[in-house]
């Protein structure tokens, strides 16, 4: 049974429980980090048969960055995206639904070139944001324009979601599995600043395949990817 199929009072009870759990996690953040390291060391995902190639692509990306021992690769059920966000958070043992994040490729449709080699003025960016806080494209425009000290006119900026085919070509991952680690091409990454304020400081992302998720500490992600951090809410 899905959460949204429960009676109203039961759903409210679950929401209250979630808030209580989130508050508890914040209090024991250091203990959570210790448990996190133990879980990472187990690497239980390796016991799964037929791990998709795109998940192995993420795994290799983590190895290349030297962070695999700090990450968790988590297989989930095929109907996972039919569940409410809170139920999905429970499934991957996230401290709260606010820790659930997604990676989307954004395109500057007015960029004067097709290139991604200049992170300060790229046509495409891989943006990491919380499910509960969608990207504010105006704030993204202001941030990206600031990377060039506002030397480029506003008329050369307009951000929207990239076409799925373009996202796949750039990252190697399909919708529902887009991951900023192990991308086919070095798309510049922008992390929403709100993510840095999470306690405990971990996030859960797509892991290449719609049925796999990646758990990673926020500081590990920032240090290893050298991503931008911007106010996108």
JSON list of C-alpha atoms in Angstrom, two decimals:
[
{"chain": "A", "resi": 1, "resn": "UNK", "atom": "CA", "xyz": [0.00, 0.00, 0.00]},
{"chain": "A", "resi": 2, "resn": "UNK", "atom": "CA", "xyz": [1.22, 3.51, -0.85]},
{"chain": "A", "resi": 3, "resn": "UNK", "atom": "CA", "xyz": [1.20, 6.36, 1.66]},
{"chain": "A", "resi": 4, "resn": "UNK", "atom": "CA", "xyz": [-1.31, 8.33, -0.41]},
{"chain": "A", "resi": 5, "resn": "UNK", "atom": "CA", "xyz": [-3.73, 5.42, -0.15]},
{"chain": "A", "resi": 6, "resn": "UNK", "atom": "CA", "xyz": [-3.87, 5.66, 3.64]},
{"chain": "A", "resi": 7, "resn": "UNK", "atom": "CA", "xyz": [-6.57, 7.45, 5.62]},
{"chain": "A", "resi": 8, "resn": "UNK", "atom": "CA", "xyz": [-5.95, 11.15, 6.31]},
{"chain": "A", "resi": 9, "resn": "UNK", "atom": "CA", "xyz": [-5.22, 10.62, 10.00]},
{"chain": "A", "resi": 10, "resn": "UNK", "atom": "CA", "xyz": [-2.70, 7.90, 9.17]},
{"chain": "A", "resi": 11, "resn": "UNK", "atom": "CA", "xyz": [-0.92, 10.15, 6.67]},
{"chain": "A", "resi": 12, "resn": "UNK", "atom": "CA", "xyz": [-0.75, 12.91, 9.27]},
{"chain": "A", "resi": 13, "resn": "UNK", "atom": "CA", "xyz": [0.68, 10.47, 11.81]},
{"chain": "A", "resi": 14, "resn": "UNK", "atom": "CA", "xyz": [3.39, 9.48, 9.34]},
{"chain": "A", "resi": 15, "resn": "UNK", "atom": "CA", "xyz": [4.23, 13.13, 8.63]},
{"chain": "A", "resi": 16, "resn": "UNK", "atom": "CA", "xyz": [4.55, 13.80, 12.37]},
{"chain": "A", "resi": 17, "resn": "UNK", "atom": "CA", "xyz": [6.75, 10.74, 12.74]},
{"chain": "A", "resi": 18, "resn": "UNK", "atom": "CA", "xyz": [8.91, 11.97, 9.89]},
{"chain": "A", "resi": 19, "resn": "UNK", "atom": "CA", "xyz": [9.37, 15.35, 11.56]},
{"chain": "A", "resi": 20, "resn": "UNK", "atom": "CA", "xyz": [10.31, 13.65, 14.83]},
{"chain": "A", "resi": 21, "resn": "UNK", "atom": "CA", "xyz": [12.81, 11.41, 13.05]},
{"chain": "A", "resi": 22, "resn": "UNK", "atom": "CA", "xyz": [14.35, 14.39, 11.21]},
{"chain": "A", "resi": 23, "resn": "UNK", "atom": "CA", "xyz": [14.78, 16.26, 14.48]},
{"chain": "A", "resi": 24, "resn": "UNK", "atom": "CA", "xyz": [16.41, 13.22, 16.06]},
{"chain": "A", "resi": 25, "resn": "UNK", "atom": "CA", "xyz": [18.82, 12.80, 13.13]},
{"chain": "A", "resi": 26, "resn": "UNK", "atom": "CA", "xyz": [19.92, 16.43, 13.51]},
{"chain": "A", "resi": 27, "resn": "UNK", "atom": "CA", "xyz": [20.73, 15.82, 17.18]},
{"chain": "A", "resi": 28, "resn": "UNK", "atom": "CA", "xyz": [22.80, 12.71, 16.50]},
{"chain": "A", "resi": 29, "resn": "UNK", "atom": "CA", "xyz": [24.48, 13.91, 13.30]},
{"chain": "A", "resi": 30, "resn": "UNK", "atom": "CA", "xyz": [27.95, 12.75, 14.38]},
{"chain": "A", "resi": 31, "resn": "UNK", "atom": "CA", "xyz": [26.70, 9.28, 15.28]},
{"chain": "A", "resi": 32, "resn": "UNK", "atom": "CA", "xyz": [24.97, 9.18, 11.90]},
{"chain": "A", "resi": 33, "resn": "UNK", "atom": "CA", "xyz": [28.30, 9.85, 10.18]},
{"chain": "A", "resi": 34, "resn": "UNK", "atom": "CA", "xyz": [29.89, 6.91, 12.00]},
{"chain": "A", "resi": 35, "resn": "UNK", "atom": "CA", "xyz": [27.07, 4.60, 10.94]},
{"chain": "A", "resi": 36, "resn": "UNK", "atom": "CA", "xyz": [27.29, 5.97, 7.41]},
{"chain": "A", "resi": 37, "resn": "UNK", "atom": "CA", "xyz": [30.94, 4.91, 7.15]},
{"chain": "A", "resi": 38, "resn": "UNK", "atom": "CA", "xyz": [30.07, 1.41, 8.34]},
{"chain": "A", "resi": 39, "resn": "UNK", "atom": "CA", "xyz": [27.30, 1.07, 5.74]},
{"chain": "A", "resi": 40, "resn": "UNK", "atom": "CA", "xyz": [29.58, 2.32, 2.98]},
{"chain": "A", "resi": 41, "resn": "UNK", "atom": "CA", "xyz": [32.19, -0.27, 3.93]},
{"chain": "A", "resi": 42, "resn": "UNK", "atom": "CA", "xyz": [29.69, -3.10, 3.48]},
{"chain": "A", "resi": 43, "resn": "UNK", "atom": "CA", "xyz": [29.08, -2.34, -0.23]},
{"chain": "A", "resi": 44, "resn": "UNK", "atom": "CA", "xyz": [26.06, -4.65, -0.16]},
{"chain": "A", "resi": 45, "resn": "UNK", "atom": "CA", "xyz": [25.04, -3.52, -3.65]},
{"chain": "A", "resi": 46, "resn": "UNK", "atom": "CA", "xyz": [27.76, -5.77, -5.09]},
{"chain": "A", "resi": 47, "resn": "UNK", "atom": "CA", "xyz": [25.60, -8.75, -4.13]},
{"chain": "A", "resi": 48, "resn": "UNK", "atom": "CA", "xyz": [22.91, -7.68, -6.62]},
{"chain": "A", "resi": 49, "resn": "UNK", "atom": "CA", "xyz": [22.82, -9.71, -9.83]},
{"chain": "A", "resi": 50, "resn": "UNK", "atom": "CA", "xyz": [22.99, -7.94, -13.19]},
{"chain": "A", "resi": 51, "resn": "UNK", "atom": "CA", "xyz": [24.00, -4.46, -12.03]},
{"chain": "A", "resi": 52, "resn": "UNK", "atom": "CA", "xyz": [23.16, -2.13, -14.97]},
{"chain": "A", "resi": 53, "resn": "UNK", "atom": "CA", "xyz": [26.10, -0.77, -16.95]},
{"chain": "A", "resi": 54, "resn": "UNK", "atom": "CA", "xyz": [25.06, 2.81, -16.18]},
{"chain": "A", "resi": 55, "resn": "UNK", "atom": "CA", "xyz": [25.28, 2.07, -12.44]},
{"chain": "A", "resi": 56, "resn": "UNK", "atom": "CA", "xyz": [28.75, 0.65, -13.00]},
{"chain": "A", "resi": 57, "resn": "UNK", "atom": "CA", "xyz": [29.47, 3.93, -14.81]},
{"chain": "A", "resi": 58, "resn": "UNK", "atom": "CA", "xyz": [28.55, 5.81, -11.62]},
{"chain": "A", "resi": 59, "resn": "UNK", "atom": "CA", "xyz": [30.61, 3.36, -9.55]},
{"chain": "A", "resi": 60, "resn": "UNK", "atom": "CA", "xyz": [33.63, 3.94, -11.79]},
{"chain": "A", "resi": 61, "resn": "UNK", "atom": "CA", "xyz": [33.10, 7.69, -11.54]},
{"chain": "A", "resi": 62, "resn": "UNK", "atom": "CA", "xyz": [33.21, 7.40, -7.75]},
{"chain": "A", "resi": 63, "resn": "UNK", "atom": "CA", "xyz": [36.38, 5.30, -7.99]},
{"chain": "A", "resi": 64, "resn": "UNK", "atom": "CA", "xyz": [38.01, 7.84, -10.28]},
{"chain": "A", "resi": 65, "resn": "UNK", "atom": "CA", "xyz": [37.25, 10.58, -7.74]},
{"chain": "A", "resi": 66, "resn": "UNK", "atom": "CA", "xyz": [38.51, 8.41, -4.88]},
{"chain": "A", "resi": 67, "resn": "UNK", "atom": "CA", "xyz": [35.21, 8.57, -3.00]},
{"chain": "A", "resi": 68, "resn": "UNK", "atom": "CA", "xyz": [33.59, 5.16, -3.49]},
{"chain": "A", "resi": 69, "resn": "UNK", "atom": "CA", "xyz": [34.30, 4.23, 0.13]},
{"chain": "A", "resi": 70, "resn": "UNK", "atom": "CA", "xyz": [32.23, 7.24, 1.23]},
{"chain": "A", "resi": 71, "resn": "UNK", "atom": "CA", "xyz": [29.21, 6.51, -0.97]},
{"chain": "A", "resi": 72, "resn": "UNK", "atom": "CA", "xyz": [26.25, 4.16, -0.91]},
{"chain": "A", "resi": 73, "resn": "UNK", "atom": "CA", "xyz": [24.74, 2.64, -4.05]},
{"chain": "A", "resi": 74, "resn": "UNK", "atom": "CA", "xyz": [21.18, 1.55, -3.31]},
{"chain": "A", "resi": 75, "resn": "UNK", "atom": "CA", "xyz": [18.88, -0.57, -5.52]},
{"chain": "A", "resi": 76, "resn": "UNK", "atom": "CA", "xyz": [15.17, 0.27, -5.19]},
{"chain": "A", "resi": 77, "resn": "UNK", "atom": "CA", "xyz": [11.87, -1.19, -6.37]},
{"chain": "A", "resi": 78, "resn": "UNK", "atom": "CA", "xyz": [10.63, -0.69, -9.93]},
{"chain": "A", "resi": 79, "resn": "UNK", "atom": "CA", "xyz": [7.54, 1.21, -8.71]},
{"chain": "A", "resi": 80, "resn": "UNK", "atom": "CA", "xyz": [9.66, 3.51, -6.51]},
{"chain": "A", "resi": 81, "resn": "UNK", "atom": "CA", "xyz": [8.60, 6.65, -8.38]},
{"chain": "A", "resi": 82, "resn": "UNK", "atom": "CA", "xyz": [4.94, 5.83, -7.81]},
{"chain": "A", "resi": 83, "resn": "UNK", "atom": "CA", "xyz": [5.53, 6.42, -4.10]},
{"chain": "A", "resi": 84, "resn": "UNK", "atom": "CA", "xyz": [5.25, 9.74, -2.29]},
{"chain": "A", "resi": 85, "resn": "UNK", "atom": "CA", "xyz": [8.55, 11.49, -1.63]},
{"chain": "A", "resi": 86, "resn": "UNK", "atom": "CA", "xyz": [8.48, 10.69, 2.08]},
{"chain": "A", "resi": 87, "resn": "UNK", "atom": "CA", "xyz": [7.99, 6.99, 1.41]},
{"chain": "A", "resi": 88, "resn": "UNK", "atom": "CA", "xyz": [10.95, 7.08, -0.98]},
{"chain": "A", "resi": 89, "resn": "UNK", "atom": "CA", "xyz": [13.03, 8.77, 1.73]},
{"chain": "A", "resi": 90, "resn": "UNK", "atom": "CA", "xyz": [12.16, 5.99, 4.18]},
{"chain": "A", "resi": 91, "resn": "UNK", "atom": "CA", "xyz": [13.14, 3.41, 1.57]},
{"chain": "A", "resi": 92, "resn": "UNK", "atom": "CA", "xyz": [16.72, 4.68, 1.19]},
{"chain": "A", "resi": 93, "resn": "UNK", "atom": "CA", "xyz": [17.05, 5.50, 4.92]},
{"chain": "A", "resi": 94, "resn": "UNK", "atom": "CA", "xyz": [17.32, 9.23, 4.26]},
{"chain": "A", "resi": 95, "resn": "UNK", "atom": "CA", "xyz": [17.05, 11.40, 7.39]},
{"chain": "A", "resi": 96, "resn": "UNK", "atom": "CA", "xyz": [14.19, 13.37, 5.80]},
{"chain": "A", "resi": 97, "resn": "UNK", "atom": "CA", "xyz": [12.50, 14.06, 2.49]},
{"chain": "A", "resi": 98, "resn": "UNK", "atom": "CA", "xyz": [14.58, 17.25, 2.30]},
{"chain": "A", "resi": 99, "resn": "UNK", "atom": "CA", "xyz": [17.63, 15.04, 1.80]},
{"chain": "A", "resi": 100, "resn": "UNK", "atom": "CA", "xyz": [16.14, 13.67, -1.42]},
{"chain": "A", "resi": 101, "resn": "UNK", "atom": "CA", "xyz": [17.72, 15.43, -4.38]},
{"chain": "A", "resi": 102, "resn": "UNK", "atom": "CA", "xyz": [17.76, 15.25, -8.15]},
{"chain": "A", "resi": 103, "resn": "UNK", "atom": "CA", "xyz": [20.15, 16.12, -10.96]},
{"chain": "A", "resi": 104, "resn": "UNK", "atom": "CA", "xyz": [18.83, 17.97, -14.00]},
{"chain": "A", "resi": 105, "resn": "UNK", "atom": "CA", "xyz": [20.64, 19.31, -17.04]},
{"chain": "A", "resi": 106, "resn": "UNK", "atom": "CA", "xyz": [19.74, 22.94, -17.69]},
{"chain": "A", "resi": 107, "resn": "UNK", "atom": "CA", "xyz": [20.36, 24.64, -21.03]},
{"chain": "A", "resi": 108, "resn": "UNK", "atom": "CA", "xyz": [21.06, 28.30, -21.65]},
{"chain": "A", "resi": 109, "resn": "UNK", "atom": "CA", "xyz": [19.11, 28.55, -24.89]},
{"chain": "A", "resi": 110, "resn": "UNK", "atom": "CA", "xyz": [20.53, 32.01, -25.61]},
{"chain": "A", "resi": 111, "resn": "UNK", "atom": "CA", "xyz": [24.15, 31.08, -25.08]},
{"chain": "A", "resi": 112, "resn": "UNK", "atom": "CA", "xyz": [26.33, 32.33, -27.93]},
{"chain": "A", "resi": 113, "resn": "UNK", "atom": "CA", "xyz": [27.98, 28.92, -28.38]},
{"chain": "A", "resi": 114, "resn": "UNK", "atom": "CA", "xyz": [27.33, 25.19, -27.94]},
{"chain": "A", "resi": 115, "resn": "UNK", "atom": "CA", "xyz": [30.36, 24.55, -25.73]},
{"chain": "A", "resi": 116, "resn": "UNK", "atom": "CA", "xyz": [30.70, 23.38, -22.10]},
{"chain": "A", "resi": 117, "resn": "UNK", "atom": "CA", "xyz": [34.47, 23.90, -21.78]},
{"chain": "A", "resi": 118, "resn": "UNK", "atom": "CA", "xyz": [34.12, 27.26, -20.01]},
{"chain": "A", "resi": 119, "resn": "UNK", "atom": "CA", "xyz": [32.28, 26.61, -16.72]},
{"chain": "A", "resi": 120, "resn": "UNK", "atom": "CA", "xyz": [31.78, 30.35, -16.31]},
{"chain": "A", "resi": 121, "resn": "UNK", "atom": "CA", "xyz": [29.73, 30.56, -19.51]},
{"chain": "A", "resi": 122, "resn": "UNK", "atom": "CA", "xyz": [28.58, 27.09, -20.46]},
{"chain": "A", "resi": 123, "resn": "UNK", "atom": "CA", "xyz": [25.59, 26.25, -22.59]},
{"chain": "A", "resi": 124, "resn": "UNK", "atom": "CA", "xyz": [24.72, 23.42, -20.21]},
{"chain": "A", "resi": 125, "resn": "UNK", "atom": "CA", "xyz": [24.90, 22.93, -16.45]},
{"chain": "A", "resi": 126, "resn": "UNK", "atom": "CA", "xyz": [24.07, 19.91, -14.32]},
{"chain": "A", "resi": 127, "resn": "UNK", "atom": "CA", "xyz": [22.06, 21.31, -11.42]},
{"chain": "A", "resi": 128, "resn": "UNK", "atom": "CA", "xyz": [21.57, 19.50, -8.11]},
{"chain": "A", "resi": 129, "resn": "UNK", "atom": "CA", "xyz": [18.49, 20.56, -6.20]},
{"chain": "A", "resi": 130, "resn": "UNK", "atom": "CA", "xyz": [16.14, 19.23, -3.53]},
{"chain": "A", "resi": 131, "resn": "UNK", "atom": "CA", "xyz": [12.83, 17.75, -4.64]},
{"chain": "A", "resi": 132, "resn": "UNK", "atom": "CA", "xyz": [11.11, 20.09, -2.18]},
{"chain": "A", "resi": 133, "resn": "UNK", "atom": "CA", "xyz": [12.80, 23.18, -3.67]},
{"chain": "A", "resi": 134, "resn": "UNK", "atom": "CA", "xyz": [12.70, 23.45, -7.47]},
{"chain": "A", "resi": 135, "resn": "UNK", "atom": "CA", "xyz": [15.23, 25.58, -9.35]},
{"chain": "A", "resi": 136, "resn": "UNK", "atom": "CA", "xyz": [14.50, 29.30, -9.51]},
{"chain": "A", "resi": 137, "resn": "UNK", "atom": "CA", "xyz": [15.70, 30.04, -13.05]},
{"chain": "A", "resi": 138, "resn": "UNK", "atom": "CA", "xyz": [15.97, 33.79, -12.39]},
{"chain": "A", "resi": 139, "resn": "UNK", "atom": "CA", "xyz": [18.36, 33.16, -9.51]},
{"chain": "A", "resi": 140, "resn": "UNK", "atom": "CA", "xyz": [20.29, 30.74, -11.67]},
{"chain": "A", "resi": 141, "resn": "UNK", "atom": "CA", "xyz": [20.53, 33.38, -14.39]},
{"chain": "A", "resi": 142, "resn": "UNK", "atom": "CA", "xyz": [21.83, 35.95, -11.91]},
{"chain": "A", "resi": 143, "resn": "UNK", "atom": "CA", "xyz": [24.40, 33.52, -10.51]},
{"chain": "A", "resi": 144, "resn": "UNK", "atom": "CA", "xyz": [25.69, 32.40, -13.90]},
{"chain": "A", "resi": 145, "resn": "UNK", "atom": "CA", "xyz": [25.85, 35.94, -15.19]},
{"chain": "A", "resi": 146, "resn": "UNK", "atom": "CA", "xyz": [27.89, 36.83, -12.11]},
{"chain": "A", "resi": 147, "resn": "UNK", "atom": "CA", "xyz": [30.46, 34.19, -13.07]},
{"chain": "A", "resi": 148, "resn": "UNK", "atom": "CA", "xyz": [31.44, 36.54, -15.90]},
{"chain": "A", "resi": 149, "resn": "UNK", "atom": "CA", "xyz": [31.19, 39.62, -13.67]},
{"chain": "A", "resi": 150, "resn": "UNK", "atom": "CA", "xyz": [27.99, 40.53, -15.53]},
{"chain": "A", "resi": 151, "resn": "UNK", "atom": "CA", "xyz": [30.02, 41.42, -18.61]},
{"chain": "A", "resi": 152, "resn": "UNK", "atom": "CA", "xyz": [27.63, 39.44, -20.82]},
{"chain": "A", "resi": 153, "resn": "UNK", "atom": "CA", "xyz": [24.20, 40.95, -21.41]},
{"chain": "A", "resi": 154, "resn": "UNK", "atom": "CA", "xyz": [21.13, 39.37, -19.83]},
{"chain": "A", "resi": 155, "resn": "UNK", "atom": "CA", "xyz": [19.75, 38.81, -23.31]},
{"chain": "A", "resi": 156, "resn": "UNK", "atom": "CA", "xyz": [22.28, 36.00, -23.72]},
{"chain": "A", "resi": 157, "resn": "UNK", "atom": "CA", "xyz": [20.85, 34.00, -20.81]},
{"chain": "A", "resi": 158, "resn": "UNK", "atom": "CA", "xyz": [17.68, 31.94, -20.67]},
{"chain": "A", "resi": 159, "resn": "UNK", "atom": "CA", "xyz": [17.64, 28.68, -18.74]},
{"chain": "A", "resi": 160, "resn": "UNK", "atom": "CA", "xyz": [15.29, 25.75, -19.22]},
{"chain": "A", "resi": 161, "resn": "UNK", "atom": "CA", "xyz": [15.46, 21.99, -18.89]},
{"chain": "A", "resi": 162, "resn": "UNK", "atom": "CA", "xyz": [17.56, 20.46, -21.63]},
{"chain": "A", "resi": 163, "resn": "UNK", "atom": "CA", "xyz": [15.87, 18.03, -23.98]},
{"chain": "A", "resi": 164, "resn": "UNK", "atom": "CA", "xyz": [16.07, 14.43, -22.68]},
{"chain": "A", "resi": 165, "resn": "UNK", "atom": "CA", "xyz": [18.10, 13.39, -25.73]},
{"chain": "A", "resi": 166, "resn": "UNK", "atom": "CA", "xyz": [20.66, 16.11, -25.06]},
{"chain": "A", "resi": 167, "resn": "UNK", "atom": "CA", "xyz": [20.82, 15.24, -21.37]},
{"chain": "A", "resi": 168, "resn": "UNK", "atom": "CA", "xyz": [21.44, 11.59, -22.27]},
{"chain": "A", "resi": 169, "resn": "UNK", "atom": "CA", "xyz": [24.17, 12.53, -24.74]},
{"chain": "A", "resi": 170, "resn": "UNK", "atom": "CA", "xyz": [25.95, 14.70, -22.19]},
{"chain": "A", "resi": 171, "resn": "UNK", "atom": "CA", "xyz": [25.60, 12.49, -19.12]},
{"chain": "A", "resi": 172, "resn": "UNK", "atom": "CA", "xyz": [25.05, 8.97, -20.42]},
{"chain": "A", "resi": 173, "resn": "UNK", "atom": "CA", "xyz": [22.03, 8.67, -18.11]},
{"chain": "A", "resi": 174, "resn": "UNK", "atom": "CA", "xyz": [18.31, 8.60, -18.84]},
{"chain": "A", "resi": 175, "resn": "UNK", "atom": "CA", "xyz": [15.59, 10.50, -16.96]},
{"chain": "A", "resi": 176, "resn": "UNK", "atom": "CA", "xyz": [15.17, 9.24, -13.41]},
{"chain": "A", "resi": 177, "resn": "UNK", "atom": "CA", "xyz": [18.78, 8.12, -13.25]},
{"chain": "A", "resi": 178, "resn": "UNK", "atom": "CA", "xyz": [20.75, 11.27, -14.06]},
{"chain": "A", "resi": 179, "resn": "UNK", "atom": "CA", "xyz": [23.84, 11.47, -11.87]},
{"chain": "A", "resi": 180, "resn": "UNK", "atom": "CA", "xyz": [26.49, 14.20, -11.74]},
{"chain": "A", "resi": 181, "resn": "UNK", "atom": "CA", "xyz": [29.20, 11.60, -11.14]},
{"chain": "A", "resi": 182, "resn": "UNK", "atom": "CA", "xyz": [30.58, 9.60, -14.04]},
{"chain": "A", "resi": 183, "resn": "UNK", "atom": "CA", "xyz": [29.01, 11.79, -16.72]},
{"chain": "A", "resi": 184, "resn": "UNK", "atom": "CA", "xyz": [30.09, 11.13, -20.31]},
{"chain": "A", "resi": 185, "resn": "UNK", "atom": "CA", "xyz": [31.08, 14.76, -20.74]},
{"chain": "A", "resi": 186, "resn": "UNK", "atom": "CA", "xyz": [32.43, 17.25, -18.14]},
{"chain": "A", "resi": 187, "resn": "UNK", "atom": "CA", "xyz": [29.26, 19.30, -17.71]},
{"chain": "A", "resi": 188, "resn": "UNK", "atom": "CA", "xyz": [29.78, 22.06, -15.09]},
{"chain": "A", "resi": 189, "resn": "UNK", "atom": "CA", "xyz": [27.86, 21.32, -11.89]},
{"chain": "A", "resi": 190, "resn": "UNK", "atom": "CA", "xyz": [25.88, 23.71, -9.70]},
{"chain": "A", "resi": 191, "resn": "UNK", "atom": "CA", "xyz": [24.70, 22.60, -6.25]},
{"chain": "A", "resi": 192, "resn": "UNK", "atom": "CA", "xyz": [21.80, 24.41, -4.59]},
{"chain": "A", "resi": 193, "resn": "UNK", "atom": "CA", "xyz": [23.09, 26.22, -1.50]},
{"chain": "A", "resi": 194, "resn": "UNK", "atom": "CA", "xyz": [20.15, 24.98, 0.59]},
{"chain": "A", "resi": 195, "resn": "UNK", "atom": "CA", "xyz": [21.61, 21.47, 0.35]},
{"chain": "A", "resi": 196, "resn": "UNK", "atom": "CA", "xyz": [24.68, 22.58, 2.31]},
{"chain": "A", "resi": 197, "resn": "UNK", "atom": "CA", "xyz": [22.47, 23.36, 5.31]},
{"chain": "A", "resi": 198, "resn": "UNK", "atom": "CA", "xyz": [21.10, 19.82, 5.70]},
{"chain": "A", "resi": 199, "resn": "UNK", "atom": "CA", "xyz": [21.74, 17.89, 8.91]},
{"chain": "A", "resi": 200, "resn": "UNK", "atom": "CA", "xyz": [23.03, 15.25, 8.77]},
{"chain": "A", "resi": 201, "resn": "UNK", "atom": "CA", "xyz": [24.94, 16.49, 5.73]},
{"chain": "A", "resi": 202, "resn": "UNK", "atom": "CA", "xyz": [24.17, 13.76, 3.18]},
{"chain": "A", "resi": 203, "resn": "UNK", "atom": "CA", "xyz": [22.08, 13.64, 0.01]},
{"chain": "A", "resi": 204, "resn": "UNK", "atom": "CA", "xyz": [20.49, 10.98, -2.16]},
{"chain": "A", "resi": 205, "resn": "UNK", "atom": "CA", "xyz": [20.62, 11.23, -5.95]},
{"chain": "A", "resi": 206, "resn": "UNK", "atom": "CA", "xyz": [19.95, 9.17, -9.04]},
{"chain": "A", "resi": 207, "resn": "UNK", "atom": "CA", "xyz": [22.68, 6.60, -9.68]},
{"chain": "A", "resi": 208, "resn": "UNK", "atom": "CA", "xyz": [22.57, 6.15, -13.43]},
{"chain": "A", "resi": 209, "resn": "UNK", "atom": "CA", "xyz": [19.49, 3.92, -13.57]},
{"chain": "A", "resi": 210, "resn": "UNK", "atom": "CA", "xyz": [15.94, 4.70, -12.49]},
{"chain": "A", "resi": 211, "resn": "UNK", "atom": "CA", "xyz": [16.04, 1.75, -10.05]},
{"chain": "A", "resi": 212, "resn": "UNK", "atom": "CA", "xyz": [19.27, 2.79, -8.33]},
{"chain": "A", "resi": 213, "resn": "UNK", "atom": "CA", "xyz": [20.14, 5.66, -5.96]},
{"chain": "A", "resi": 214, "resn": "UNK", "atom": "CA", "xyz": [23.40, 7.19, -4.75]},
{"chain": "A", "resi": 215, "resn": "UNK", "atom": "CA", "xyz": [23.93, 8.40, -1.19]},
{"chain": "A", "resi": 216, "resn": "UNK", "atom": "CA", "xyz": [26.84, 10.76, -0.69]},
{"chain": "A", "resi": 217, "resn": "UNK", "atom": "CA", "xyz": [28.01, 13.23, 2.00]},
{"chain": "A", "resi": 218, "resn": "UNK", "atom": "CA", "xyz": [27.59, 16.84, 0.87]},
{"chain": "A", "resi": 219, "resn": "UNK", "atom": "CA", "xyz": [31.16, 17.87, 1.68]},
{"chain": "A", "resi": 220, "resn": "UNK", "atom": "CA", "xyz": [32.49, 14.84, -0.19]},
{"chain": "A", "resi": 221, "resn": "UNK", "atom": "CA", "xyz": [30.43, 15.80, -3.22]},
{"chain": "A", "resi": 222, "resn": "UNK", "atom": "CA", "xyz": [31.57, 19.44, -3.20]},
{"chain": "A", "resi": 223, "resn": "UNK", "atom": "CA", "xyz": [35.25, 18.63, -2.63]},
{"chain": "A", "resi": 224, "resn": "UNK", "atom": "CA", "xyz": [35.43, 15.90, -5.26]},
{"chain": "A", "resi": 225, "resn": "UNK", "atom": "CA", "xyz": [33.42, 17.53, -8.06]},
{"chain": "A", "resi": 226, "resn": "UNK", "atom": "CA", "xyz": [34.61, 21.13, -7.49]},
{"chain": "A", "resi": 227, "resn": "UNK", "atom": "CA", "xyz": [31.05, 22.20, -8.19]},
{"chain": "A", "resi": 228, "resn": "UNK", "atom": "CA", "xyz": [29.63, 25.67, -7.90]},
{"chain": "A", "resi": 229, "resn": "UNK", "atom": "CA", "xyz": [27.35, 26.36, -4.93]},
{"chain": "A", "resi": 230, "resn": "UNK", "atom": "CA", "xyz": [24.55, 28.85, -5.56]},
{"chain": "A", "resi": 231, "resn": "UNK", "atom": "CA", "xyz": [21.31, 30.13, -4.06]},
{"chain": "A", "resi": 232, "resn": "UNK", "atom": "CA", "xyz": [18.76, 28.62, -6.44]},
{"chain": "A", "resi": 233, "resn": "UNK", "atom": "CA", "xyz": [15.62, 28.61, -4.26]}
]
